[in-house]
Structures are given as structure tokens and as C-alpha cells.
PDB file of C-alpha atoms in Angstrom:
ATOM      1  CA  UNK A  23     160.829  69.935  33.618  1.00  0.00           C
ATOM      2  CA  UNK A  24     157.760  72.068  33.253  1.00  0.00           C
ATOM      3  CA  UNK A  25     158.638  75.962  32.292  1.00  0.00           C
ATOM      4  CA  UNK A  26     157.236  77.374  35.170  1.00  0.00           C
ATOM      5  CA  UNK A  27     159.780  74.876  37.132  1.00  0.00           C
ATOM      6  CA  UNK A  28     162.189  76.243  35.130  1.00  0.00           C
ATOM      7  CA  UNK A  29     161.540  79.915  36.033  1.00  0.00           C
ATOM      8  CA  UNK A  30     160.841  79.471  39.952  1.00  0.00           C
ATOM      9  CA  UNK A  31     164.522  77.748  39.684  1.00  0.00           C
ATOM     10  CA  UNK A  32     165.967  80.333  37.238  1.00  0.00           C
ATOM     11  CA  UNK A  33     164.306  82.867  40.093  1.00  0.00           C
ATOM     12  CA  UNK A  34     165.744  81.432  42.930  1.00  0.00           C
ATOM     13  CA  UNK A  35     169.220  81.415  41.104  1.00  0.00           C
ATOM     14  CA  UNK A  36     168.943  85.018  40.595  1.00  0.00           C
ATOM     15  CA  UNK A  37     167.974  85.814  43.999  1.00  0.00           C
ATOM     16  CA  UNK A  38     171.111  84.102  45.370  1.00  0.00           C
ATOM     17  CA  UNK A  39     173.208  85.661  42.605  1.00  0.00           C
ATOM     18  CA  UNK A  40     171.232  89.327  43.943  1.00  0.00           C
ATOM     19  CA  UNK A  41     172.319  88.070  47.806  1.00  0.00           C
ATOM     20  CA  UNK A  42     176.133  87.816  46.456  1.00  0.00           C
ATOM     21  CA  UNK A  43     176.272  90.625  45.181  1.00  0.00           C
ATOM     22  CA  UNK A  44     174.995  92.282  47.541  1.00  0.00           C
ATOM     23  CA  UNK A  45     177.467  90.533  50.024  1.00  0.00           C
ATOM     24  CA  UNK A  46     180.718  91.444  48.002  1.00  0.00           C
ATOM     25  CA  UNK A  47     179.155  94.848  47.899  1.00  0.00           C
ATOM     26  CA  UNK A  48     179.633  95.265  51.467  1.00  0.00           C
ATOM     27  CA  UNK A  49     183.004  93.357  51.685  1.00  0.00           C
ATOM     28  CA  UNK A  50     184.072  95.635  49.138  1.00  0.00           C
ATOM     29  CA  UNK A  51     183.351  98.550  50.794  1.00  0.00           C
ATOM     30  CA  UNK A  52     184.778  97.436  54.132  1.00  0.00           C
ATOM     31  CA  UNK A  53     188.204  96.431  52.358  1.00  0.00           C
ATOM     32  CA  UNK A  54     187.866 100.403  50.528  1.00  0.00           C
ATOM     33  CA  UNK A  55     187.823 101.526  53.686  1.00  0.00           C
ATOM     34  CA  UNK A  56     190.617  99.406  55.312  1.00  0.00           C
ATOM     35  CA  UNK A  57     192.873 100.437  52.473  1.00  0.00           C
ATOM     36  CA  UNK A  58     192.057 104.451  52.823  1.00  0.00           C
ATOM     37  CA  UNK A  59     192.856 104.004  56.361  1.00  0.00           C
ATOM     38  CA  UNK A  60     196.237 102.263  55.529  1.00  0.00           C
ATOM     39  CA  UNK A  61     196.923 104.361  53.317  1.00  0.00           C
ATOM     40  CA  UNK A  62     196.657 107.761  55.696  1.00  0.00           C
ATOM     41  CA  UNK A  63     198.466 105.600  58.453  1.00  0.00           C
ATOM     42  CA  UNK A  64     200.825 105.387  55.807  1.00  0.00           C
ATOM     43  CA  UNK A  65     201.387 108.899  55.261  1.00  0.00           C
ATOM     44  CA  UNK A  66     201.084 109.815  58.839  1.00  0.00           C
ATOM     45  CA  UNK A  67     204.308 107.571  59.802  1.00  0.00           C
ATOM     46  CA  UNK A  68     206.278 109.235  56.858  1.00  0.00           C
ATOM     47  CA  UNK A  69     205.032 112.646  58.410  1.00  0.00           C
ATOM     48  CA  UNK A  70     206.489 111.468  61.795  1.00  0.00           C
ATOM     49  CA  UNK A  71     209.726 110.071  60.082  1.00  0.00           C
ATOM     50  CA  UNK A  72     210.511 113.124  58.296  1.00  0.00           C
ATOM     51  CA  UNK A  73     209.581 115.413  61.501  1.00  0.00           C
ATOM     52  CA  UNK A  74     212.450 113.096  63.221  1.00  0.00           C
ATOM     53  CA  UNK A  75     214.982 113.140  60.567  1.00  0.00           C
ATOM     54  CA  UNK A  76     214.813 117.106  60.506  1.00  0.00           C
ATOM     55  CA  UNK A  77     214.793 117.387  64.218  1.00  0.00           C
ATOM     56  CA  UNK A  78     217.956 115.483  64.093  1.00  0.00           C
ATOM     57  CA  UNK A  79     219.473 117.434  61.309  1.00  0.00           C
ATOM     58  CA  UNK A  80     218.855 120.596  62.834  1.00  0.00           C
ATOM     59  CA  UNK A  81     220.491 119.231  66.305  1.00  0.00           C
ATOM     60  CA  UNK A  82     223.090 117.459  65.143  1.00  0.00           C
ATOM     61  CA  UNK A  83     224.066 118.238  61.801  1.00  0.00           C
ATOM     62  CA  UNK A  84     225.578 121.116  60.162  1.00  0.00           C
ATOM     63  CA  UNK A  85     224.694 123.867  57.926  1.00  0.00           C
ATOM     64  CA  UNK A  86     223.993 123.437  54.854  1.00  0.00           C
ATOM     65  CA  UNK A  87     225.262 125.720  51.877  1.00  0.00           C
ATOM     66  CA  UNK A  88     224.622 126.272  48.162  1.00  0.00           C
ATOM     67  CA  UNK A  89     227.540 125.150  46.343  1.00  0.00           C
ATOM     68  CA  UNK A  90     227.126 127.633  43.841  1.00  0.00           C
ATOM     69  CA  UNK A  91     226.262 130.790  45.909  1.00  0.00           C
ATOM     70  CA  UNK A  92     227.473 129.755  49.333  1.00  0.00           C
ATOM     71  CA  UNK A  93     224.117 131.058  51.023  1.00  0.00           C
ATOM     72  CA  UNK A  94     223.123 128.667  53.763  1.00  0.00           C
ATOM     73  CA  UNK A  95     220.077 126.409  53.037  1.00  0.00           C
ATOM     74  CA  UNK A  96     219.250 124.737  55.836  1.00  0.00           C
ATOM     75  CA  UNK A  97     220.882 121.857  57.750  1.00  0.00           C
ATOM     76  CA  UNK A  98     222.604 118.153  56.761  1.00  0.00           C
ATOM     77  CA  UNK A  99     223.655 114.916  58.432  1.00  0.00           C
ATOM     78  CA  UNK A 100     225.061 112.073  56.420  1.00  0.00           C
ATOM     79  CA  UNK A 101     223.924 108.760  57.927  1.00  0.00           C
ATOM     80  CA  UNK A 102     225.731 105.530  56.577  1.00  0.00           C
ATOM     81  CA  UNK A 103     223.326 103.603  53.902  1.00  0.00           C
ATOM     82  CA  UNK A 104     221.663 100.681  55.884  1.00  0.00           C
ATOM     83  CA  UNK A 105     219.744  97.525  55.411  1.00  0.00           C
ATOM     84  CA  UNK A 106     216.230  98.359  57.463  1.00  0.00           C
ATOM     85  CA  UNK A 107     215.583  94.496  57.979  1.00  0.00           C
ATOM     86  CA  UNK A 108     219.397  94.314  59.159  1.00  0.00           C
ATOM     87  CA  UNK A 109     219.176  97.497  61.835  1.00  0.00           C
ATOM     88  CA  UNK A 110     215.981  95.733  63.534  1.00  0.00           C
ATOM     89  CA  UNK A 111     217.576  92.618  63.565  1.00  0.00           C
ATOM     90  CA  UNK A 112     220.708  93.672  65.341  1.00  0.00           C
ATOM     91  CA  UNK A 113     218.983  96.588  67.571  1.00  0.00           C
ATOM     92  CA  UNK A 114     216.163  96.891  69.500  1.00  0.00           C
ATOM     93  CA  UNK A 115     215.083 100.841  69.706  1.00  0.00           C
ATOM     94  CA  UNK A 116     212.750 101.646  72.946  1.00  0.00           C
ATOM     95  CA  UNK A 117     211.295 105.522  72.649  1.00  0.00           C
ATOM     96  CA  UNK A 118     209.518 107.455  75.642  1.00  0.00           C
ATOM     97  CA  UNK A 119     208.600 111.076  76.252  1.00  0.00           C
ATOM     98  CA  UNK A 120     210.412 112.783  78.423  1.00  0.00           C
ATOM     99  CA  UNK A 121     206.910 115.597  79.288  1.00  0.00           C
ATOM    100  CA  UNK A 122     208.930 117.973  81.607  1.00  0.00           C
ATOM    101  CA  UNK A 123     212.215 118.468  79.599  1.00  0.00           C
ATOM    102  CA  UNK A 124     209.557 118.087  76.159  1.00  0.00           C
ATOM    103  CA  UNK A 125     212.040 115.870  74.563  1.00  0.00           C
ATOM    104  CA  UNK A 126     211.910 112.689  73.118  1.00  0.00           C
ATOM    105  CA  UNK A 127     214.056 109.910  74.509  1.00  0.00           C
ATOM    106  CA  UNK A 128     215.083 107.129  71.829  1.00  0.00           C
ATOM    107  CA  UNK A 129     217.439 104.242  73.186  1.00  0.00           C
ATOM    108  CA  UNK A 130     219.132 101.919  70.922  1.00  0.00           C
ATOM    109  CA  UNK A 131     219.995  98.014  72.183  1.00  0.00           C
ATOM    110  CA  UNK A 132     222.167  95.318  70.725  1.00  0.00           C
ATOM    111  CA  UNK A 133     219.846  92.805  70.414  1.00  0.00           C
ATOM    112  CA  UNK A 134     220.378  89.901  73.015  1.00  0.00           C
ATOM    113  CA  UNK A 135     220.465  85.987  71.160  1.00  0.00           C
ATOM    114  CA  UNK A 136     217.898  84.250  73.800  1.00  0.00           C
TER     115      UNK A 136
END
């Protein structure tokens, strides 16, 4: 093989190395993006969780006091430890907004065997 062979080869290797690289470039940068936007969907629900977890405290639970001074810090309620996967596999929870009353209606279902 003749050297200039050689280099139009070695340059047309290059160019589809440049292409590739180019192409993971912008898969890259698609998957950045897909995990930043995870990631702050991810926060969000744990916003939303903890927003429901103190709305129930402060309904339903009691005060909470410092065991040392007795001043009241804020609200409890002690909810049995649980196995997520076995919750959703026994219950089926159904949620709507109730806009006159502005309340939140969560209903909990034994899960039907079909």
C-alpha cells in the first residue's frame, strides 16, 4: 500500500473517530441533562413527602416537648416501621383534591387478588 493510501485511510479513520465523538458528545449531554432533571424530581417528591408527613403531625399528632427543659418543640406521631414494597403490595392509595374545603383527600384500599 502506497503512503498516500495509507494517509487518505488513516484520514478517513480519524474523521469517523471525529463523528463519534462528536456523537457521544451529544448523548452525553442529553443523559447530563436527564440525570439533573431526575435528580430535582427527586428532591421535589421528598419536598412533597416531608410537607405531608408534617401536615399530618401537626393534625394528628401531639406536642412535642424537650425532655430536658419541657418547652414544647413542635409536634410528633409515631408510625409503625414498614416495608415500602410490602404497603404497595397490600394497599392501593388513590389521592384527589378536595378545591372547596382546600384539603387533600388520600384513600387507602386493600388490594383486591384479580
Amino acid at each position: 500500500m502506497r503512503s498516500v493510501d495509507k494517509i487518505k485511510a488513516l484520514e478517513k479513520e480519524l474523521g469517523r473517530y471525529r463523528k463519534k465523538v462528536v456523537d457521544q458528545s451529544k448523548v452525553i449531554k442529553d443523559l447530563e441533562e436527564k440525570a439533573g432533571n431526575a435528580i430535582e424530581a427527586n428532591m421535589e417528591i421528598h419536598r412533597a413527602v416531608d410537607a405531608i408527613l408534617a401536615q399530618v403531625a401537626i393534625k394528628y399528632g401531639e406536642r412535642a416537648r424537650d425532655d430536658e427543659t419541657g418547652e414544647e418543640i413542635g409536634c410528633r406521631v409515631v408510625v409503625p416501621a414498614f416495608s415500602v414494597d410490602d404497603t404497595l403490595r397490600q394497599y392501593e392509595v388513590r389521592t384527589r383534591k378536595d378545591e372547596a374545603a382546600g384539603e387533600y383527600i388520600v384513600g387507602v384500599m386493600e388490594r383486591r387478588e384479580a
